[in-house]
XYZ file of C-alpha atoms in Angstrom:
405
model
C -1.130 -26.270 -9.397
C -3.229 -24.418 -6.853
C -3.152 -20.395 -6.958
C -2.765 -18.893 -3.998
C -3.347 -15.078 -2.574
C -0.810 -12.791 -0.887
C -2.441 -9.918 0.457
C -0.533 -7.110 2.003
C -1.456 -3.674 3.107
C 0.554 -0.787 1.899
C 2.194 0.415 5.526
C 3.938 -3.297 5.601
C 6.573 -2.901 3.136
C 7.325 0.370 4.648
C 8.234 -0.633 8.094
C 11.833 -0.234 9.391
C 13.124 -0.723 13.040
C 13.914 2.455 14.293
C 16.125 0.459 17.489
C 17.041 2.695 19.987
C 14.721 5.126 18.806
C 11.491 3.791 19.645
C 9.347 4.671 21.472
C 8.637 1.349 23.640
C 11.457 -1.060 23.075
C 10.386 -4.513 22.203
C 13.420 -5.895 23.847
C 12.531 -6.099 27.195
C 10.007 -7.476 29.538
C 8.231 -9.836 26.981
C 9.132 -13.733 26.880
C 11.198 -14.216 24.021
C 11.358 -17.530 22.844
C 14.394 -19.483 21.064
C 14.730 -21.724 18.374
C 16.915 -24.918 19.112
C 18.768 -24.007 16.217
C 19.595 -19.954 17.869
C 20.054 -21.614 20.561
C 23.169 -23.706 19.667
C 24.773 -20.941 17.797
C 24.518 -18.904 20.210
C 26.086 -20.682 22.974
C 28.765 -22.444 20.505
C 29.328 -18.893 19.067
C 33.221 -17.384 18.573
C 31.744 -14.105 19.941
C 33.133 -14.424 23.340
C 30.676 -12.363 24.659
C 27.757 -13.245 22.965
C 28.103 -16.741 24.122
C 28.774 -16.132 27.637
C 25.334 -14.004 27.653
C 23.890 -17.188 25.954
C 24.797 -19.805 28.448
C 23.889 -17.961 31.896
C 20.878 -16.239 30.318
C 19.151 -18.976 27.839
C 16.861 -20.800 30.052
C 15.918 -24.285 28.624
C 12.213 -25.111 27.302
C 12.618 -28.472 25.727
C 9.293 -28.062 24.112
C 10.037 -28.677 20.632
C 12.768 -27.134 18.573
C 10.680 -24.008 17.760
C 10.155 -24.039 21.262
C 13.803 -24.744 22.909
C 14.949 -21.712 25.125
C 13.836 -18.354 26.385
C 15.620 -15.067 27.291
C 15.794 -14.509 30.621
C 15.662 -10.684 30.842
C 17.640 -8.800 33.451
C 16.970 -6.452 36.776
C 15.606 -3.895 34.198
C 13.257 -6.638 32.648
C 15.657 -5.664 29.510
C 17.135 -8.221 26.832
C 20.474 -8.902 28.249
C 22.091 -8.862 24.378
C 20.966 -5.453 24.496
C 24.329 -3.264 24.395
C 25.047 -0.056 26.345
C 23.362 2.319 23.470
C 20.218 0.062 23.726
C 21.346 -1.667 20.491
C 20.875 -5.835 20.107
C 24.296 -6.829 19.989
C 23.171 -10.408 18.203
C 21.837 -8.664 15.063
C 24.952 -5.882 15.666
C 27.921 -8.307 15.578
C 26.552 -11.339 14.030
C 24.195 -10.240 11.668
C 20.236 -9.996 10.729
C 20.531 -13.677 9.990
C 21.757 -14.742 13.488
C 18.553 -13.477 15.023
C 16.562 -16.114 15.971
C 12.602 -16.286 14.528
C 10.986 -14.596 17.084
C 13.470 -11.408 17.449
C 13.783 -11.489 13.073
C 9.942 -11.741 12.008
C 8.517 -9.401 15.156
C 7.005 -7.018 14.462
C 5.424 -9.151 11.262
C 2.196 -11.338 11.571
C 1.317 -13.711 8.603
C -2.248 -15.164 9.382
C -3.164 -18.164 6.868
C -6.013 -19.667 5.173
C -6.714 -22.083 2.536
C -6.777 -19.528 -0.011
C -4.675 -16.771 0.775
C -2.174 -15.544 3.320
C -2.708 -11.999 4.814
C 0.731 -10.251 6.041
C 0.235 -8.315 9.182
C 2.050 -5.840 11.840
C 1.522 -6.088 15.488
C 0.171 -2.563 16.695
C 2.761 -3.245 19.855
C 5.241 -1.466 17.872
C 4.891 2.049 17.772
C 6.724 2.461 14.812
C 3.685 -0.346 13.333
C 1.245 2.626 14.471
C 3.253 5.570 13.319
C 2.713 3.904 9.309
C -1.020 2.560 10.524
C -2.392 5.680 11.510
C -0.314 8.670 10.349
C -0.086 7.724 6.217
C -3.758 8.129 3.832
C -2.768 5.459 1.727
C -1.647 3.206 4.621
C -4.544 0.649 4.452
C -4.579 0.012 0.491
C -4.284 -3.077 0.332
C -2.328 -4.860 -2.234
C -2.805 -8.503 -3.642
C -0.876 -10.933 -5.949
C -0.958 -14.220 -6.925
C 1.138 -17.247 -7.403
C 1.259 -20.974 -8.203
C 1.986 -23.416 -4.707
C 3.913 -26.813 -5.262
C 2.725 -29.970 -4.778
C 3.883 -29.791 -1.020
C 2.676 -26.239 -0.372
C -0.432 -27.254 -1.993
C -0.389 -30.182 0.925
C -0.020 -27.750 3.944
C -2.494 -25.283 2.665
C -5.300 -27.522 2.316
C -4.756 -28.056 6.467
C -5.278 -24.334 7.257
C -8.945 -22.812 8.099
C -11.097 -21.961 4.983
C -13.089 -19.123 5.066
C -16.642 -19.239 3.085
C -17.703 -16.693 0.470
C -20.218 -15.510 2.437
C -17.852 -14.547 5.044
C -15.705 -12.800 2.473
C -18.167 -10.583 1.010
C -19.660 -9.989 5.014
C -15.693 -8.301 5.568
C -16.059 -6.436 2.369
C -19.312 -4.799 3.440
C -17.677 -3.883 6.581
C -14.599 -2.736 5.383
C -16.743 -0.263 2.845
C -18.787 0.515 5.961
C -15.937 1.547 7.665
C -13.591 3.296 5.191
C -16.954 5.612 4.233
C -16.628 9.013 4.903
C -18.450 10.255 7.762
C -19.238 12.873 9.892
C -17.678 11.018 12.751
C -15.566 7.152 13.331
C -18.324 6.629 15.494
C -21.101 7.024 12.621
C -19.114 4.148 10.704
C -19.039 1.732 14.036
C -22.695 2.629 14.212
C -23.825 1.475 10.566
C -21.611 -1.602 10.720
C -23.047 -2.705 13.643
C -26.600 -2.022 12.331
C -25.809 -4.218 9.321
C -24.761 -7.134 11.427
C -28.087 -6.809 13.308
C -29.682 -6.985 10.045
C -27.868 -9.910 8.934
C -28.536 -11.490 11.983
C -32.074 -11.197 11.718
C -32.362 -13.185 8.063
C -29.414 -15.764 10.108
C -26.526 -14.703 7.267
C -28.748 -16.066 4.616
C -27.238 -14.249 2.221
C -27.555 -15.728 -0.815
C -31.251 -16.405 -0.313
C -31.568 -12.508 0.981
C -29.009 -10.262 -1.493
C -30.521 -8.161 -2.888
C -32.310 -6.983 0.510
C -28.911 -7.095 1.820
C -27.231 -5.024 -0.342
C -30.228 -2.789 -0.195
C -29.605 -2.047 3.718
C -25.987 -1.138 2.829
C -26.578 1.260 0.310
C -29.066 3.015 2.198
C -26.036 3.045 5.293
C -23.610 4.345 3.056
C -26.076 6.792 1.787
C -27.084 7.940 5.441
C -23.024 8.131 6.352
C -22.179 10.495 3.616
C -24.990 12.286 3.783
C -24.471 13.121 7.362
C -27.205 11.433 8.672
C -26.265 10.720 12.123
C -26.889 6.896 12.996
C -26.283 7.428 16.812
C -29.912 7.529 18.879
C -29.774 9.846 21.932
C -30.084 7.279 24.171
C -30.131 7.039 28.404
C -27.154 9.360 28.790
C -27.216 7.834 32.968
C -27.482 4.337 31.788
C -24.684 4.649 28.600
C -22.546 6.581 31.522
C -22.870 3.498 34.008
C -22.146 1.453 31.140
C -19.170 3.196 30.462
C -17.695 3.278 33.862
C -18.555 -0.295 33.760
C -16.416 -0.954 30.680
C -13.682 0.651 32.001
C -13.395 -1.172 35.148
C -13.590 -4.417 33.173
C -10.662 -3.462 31.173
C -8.418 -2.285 34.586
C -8.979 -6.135 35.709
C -8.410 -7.716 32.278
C -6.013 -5.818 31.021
C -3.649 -3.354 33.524
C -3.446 -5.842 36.056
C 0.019 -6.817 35.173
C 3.036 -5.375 32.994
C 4.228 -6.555 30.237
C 6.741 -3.818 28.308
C 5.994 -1.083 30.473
C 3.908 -0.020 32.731
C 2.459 3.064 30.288
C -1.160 2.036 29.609
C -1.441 0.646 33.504
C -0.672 4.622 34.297
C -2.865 5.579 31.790
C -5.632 3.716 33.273
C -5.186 4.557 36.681
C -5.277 7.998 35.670
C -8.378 7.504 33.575
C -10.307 5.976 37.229
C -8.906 8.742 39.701
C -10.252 11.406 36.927
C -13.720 9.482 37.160
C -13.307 9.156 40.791
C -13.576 6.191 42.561
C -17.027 6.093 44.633
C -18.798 8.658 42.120
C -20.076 5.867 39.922
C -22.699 5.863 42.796
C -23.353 9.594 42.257
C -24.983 9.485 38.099
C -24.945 13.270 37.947
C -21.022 13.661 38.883
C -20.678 10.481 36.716
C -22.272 12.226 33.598
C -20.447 15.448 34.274
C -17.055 13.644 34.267
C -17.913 11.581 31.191
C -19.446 15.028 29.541
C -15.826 16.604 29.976
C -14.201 13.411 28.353
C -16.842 13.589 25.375
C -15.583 17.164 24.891
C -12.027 16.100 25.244
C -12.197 13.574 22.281
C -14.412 16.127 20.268
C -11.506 18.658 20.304
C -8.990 16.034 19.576
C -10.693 14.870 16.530
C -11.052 18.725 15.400
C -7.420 20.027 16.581
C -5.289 17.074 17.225
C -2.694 14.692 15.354
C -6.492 12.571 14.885
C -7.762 15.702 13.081
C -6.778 13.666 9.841
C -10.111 11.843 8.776
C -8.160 9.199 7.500
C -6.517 8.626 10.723
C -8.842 6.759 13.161
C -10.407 5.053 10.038
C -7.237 3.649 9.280
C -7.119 2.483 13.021
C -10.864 0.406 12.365
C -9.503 -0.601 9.073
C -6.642 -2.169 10.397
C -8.736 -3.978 13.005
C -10.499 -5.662 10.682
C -7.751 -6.497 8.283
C -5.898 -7.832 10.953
C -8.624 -10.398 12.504
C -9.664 -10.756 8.974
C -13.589 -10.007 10.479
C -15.449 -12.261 11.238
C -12.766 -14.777 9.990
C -14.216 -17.784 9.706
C -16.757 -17.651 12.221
C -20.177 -15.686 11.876
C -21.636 -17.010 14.758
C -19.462 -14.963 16.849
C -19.557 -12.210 14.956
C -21.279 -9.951 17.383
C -18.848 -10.415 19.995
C -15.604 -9.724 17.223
C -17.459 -6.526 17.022
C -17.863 -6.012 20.661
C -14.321 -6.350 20.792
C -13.189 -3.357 18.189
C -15.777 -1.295 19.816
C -14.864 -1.818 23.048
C -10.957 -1.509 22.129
C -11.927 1.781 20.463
C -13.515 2.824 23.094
C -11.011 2.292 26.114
C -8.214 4.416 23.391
C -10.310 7.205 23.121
C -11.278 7.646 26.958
C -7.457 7.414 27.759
C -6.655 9.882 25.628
C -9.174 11.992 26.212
C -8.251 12.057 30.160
C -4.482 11.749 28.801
C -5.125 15.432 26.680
C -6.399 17.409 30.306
C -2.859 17.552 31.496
C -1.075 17.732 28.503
C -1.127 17.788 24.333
C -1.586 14.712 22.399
C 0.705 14.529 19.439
C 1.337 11.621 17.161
C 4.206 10.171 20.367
C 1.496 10.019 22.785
C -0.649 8.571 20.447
C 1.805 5.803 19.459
C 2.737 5.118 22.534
C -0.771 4.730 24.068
C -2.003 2.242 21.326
C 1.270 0.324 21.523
C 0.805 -0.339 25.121
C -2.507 -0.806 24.750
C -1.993 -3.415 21.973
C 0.471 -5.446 23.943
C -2.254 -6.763 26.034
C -4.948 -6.783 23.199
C -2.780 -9.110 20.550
C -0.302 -10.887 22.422
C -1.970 -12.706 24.594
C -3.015 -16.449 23.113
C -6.238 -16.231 25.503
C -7.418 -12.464 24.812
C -10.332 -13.353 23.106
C -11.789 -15.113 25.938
C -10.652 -12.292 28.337
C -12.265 -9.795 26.615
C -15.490 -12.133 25.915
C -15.529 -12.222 29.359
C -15.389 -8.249 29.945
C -18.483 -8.153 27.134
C -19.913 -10.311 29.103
C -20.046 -8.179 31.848
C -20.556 -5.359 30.391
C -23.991 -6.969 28.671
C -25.069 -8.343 31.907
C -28.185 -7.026 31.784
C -29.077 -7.659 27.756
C -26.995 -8.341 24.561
C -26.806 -4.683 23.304
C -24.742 -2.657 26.378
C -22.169 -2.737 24.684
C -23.569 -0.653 21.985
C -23.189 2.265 24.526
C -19.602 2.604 24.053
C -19.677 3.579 20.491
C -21.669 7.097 20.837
């Protein structure tokens, strides 16, 4: 018998639905997808009502029985088993068990390997980012063990394997990361320093430890003892860069709605603040993005983020949840790309977001909800947001680097 991992972090087992409460309801404007099996009992259900909803709203799929139906929502882009006190009527009248898969496991992720299977939250739910970000002990993670079957031993050995080397490469980080610092951005900086190193002796690692561990050590040393690892750099050029990011992530990722239109406001209100045609002008450009650097600076000091475990716990999850670099170093670079430019776009909105009004743990929730609606349900958002790296590094491989400081 084969032993296998279950690894959950400590916010998991804490989540509840808070329904009508939230913040961002996840009942409305998303596809929902049925399960043949829903499906029928739904339409063949004795709840009169329930069924009638079923058979003028359940539009048939037929691709597979996972696959069978979807929701269509109403005029208000709302589920339309939703009841008047914004309640699902399904899981009200019939029960937890009459939800179908998609409606039961959301807002719960389980991403499989050979090895192990790593339980998960989507950071769409607000309530998910509430228990992320607000808790200390939040990202311990926990980790049992138990014997598979025969059969279970049979599907596992189909899933993606991921190599030691790329197991003790997400330790390092996650170390890097959870480190106290002077500043998140210190912790981004030192992590991506590593990966440069490891680059540069191509992941050899076993051939290479003991140098390797020597260049972490001396990272962690420099991060607690306040050694700041971000360079001064060309404040115009890391400014143009900026403004550049931003627009990337307007036309990748507030183009359309999917919940709500809350991080598309967000954004817009981000590129009026900047202004329009004064990317062409670098001195209003720096004095706009000088304001915003002062805006996050008092955040992190007076804020809900005040809480050093609170934006750590934000990286931390990023990189539990992707499971960094998975089970790819050669793309490692652009993984990181991703959390830094992801970090990045949060803290400019809520920077801008904090000139008009406070930012308390709501806002906060709410802006990294929307935000995350784009960023992890979308089956091609990897390549979208390669593509906005891309951009961004037009002019070398290291632009993106900009965005952390």
């Amino acid at each position: 018998m084969q032993l296998h991992k279950i690894i959950i972090p400590a916010f998991f087992n804490r989540f509840q639905c808070v329904g009508p409460e939230c913040l961002i309801l996840c009942c409305r404007g998303w596809a929902v997808i049925i399960d043949e099996k829903t499906h029928q009992k739904y339409i063949s259900s004795s709840h009169s009502k329930i069924s009638k909803i079923a058979k003028e709203n359940l539009i048939l799929r037929n691709k597979g029985e996972n696959d069978y139906s979807i929701i269509k929502m109403n005029e208000k882009g709302e589920c339309p088993f939703l009841n008047e006190n914004k309640l699902c009527m399904v899981h009200q009248d019939l029960g937890e068990s009459a939800l179908s898969y998609t409606c039961s496991s959301y807002p719960r992720i389980r991403k499989c390997f050979y090895d192990q299977t790593r339980h998960i939250m989507s950071l769409s739910c607000p309530e998910v980012v509430r228990l992320v970000l607000f808790d200390p002990d939040a990202m311990v993670v926990q980790q049992e063990e138990r014997q598979l079957t025969e059969y279970e031993t049979h599907l596992v050995e189909q899933r993606p394997s991921v190599t030691q080397a790329e197991k003790v490469v997400h330790l390092f980080a996650w170390n890097l990361i959870k480190s106290p610092a002077v500043k998140i951005e210190e912790n981004l900086m030192a992590l991506t320093q590593f990966i440069l190193y490891l680059q540069s002796i191509n992941f050899d690692l076993q051939n290479h430890l003991t140098d390797v561990e020597n260049v972490y050590e001396a990272l962690l040393a420099e991060l607690q003892g306040g050694i700041s690892l971000l360079g001064p750099g060309n404040l115009t050029r890391a400014n143009a860069i900026r403004y550049l990011a931003l627009s990337a992530m307007g036309k990748f990722f507030a183009k359309n709605s999917t919940r709500d239109r809350f991080i598309i406001n967000e954004h817009q209100a981000v590129m009026e603040y900047l202004g329009y045609a004064n990317q062409n002008d670098p001195s209003i450009l720096d004095a706009k993005f000088e304001k915003i650097n002062q805006q996050w600076q008092m955040l992190c000091r007076e804020s809900c983020l005040s809480e050093p475990y609170v934006l750590r716990n934000y990286l931390l999850c990023k990189l539990y949840s992707t499971y960094f670099p998975a089970n790819s170093m050669a793309t490692i670079m652009h993984q990181l790309y991703r959390i830094v430019l992801d970090f990045f776009y949060m803290k400019t909105v809520l920077s801008v977001k904090s000139m008009q009004e406070d930012i308390d743990q709501k806002a906060v929730m709410k802006t990294l909800a929307s935000l995350s609606a784009y960023t992890m349900h979308d089956e091609n958002i990897n390549d979208r947001m390669d593509t906005a790296i891309d951009i961004i590094n037009s002019d070398d491989k290291f632009s993106c680097l900009l965005l952390i400081g």
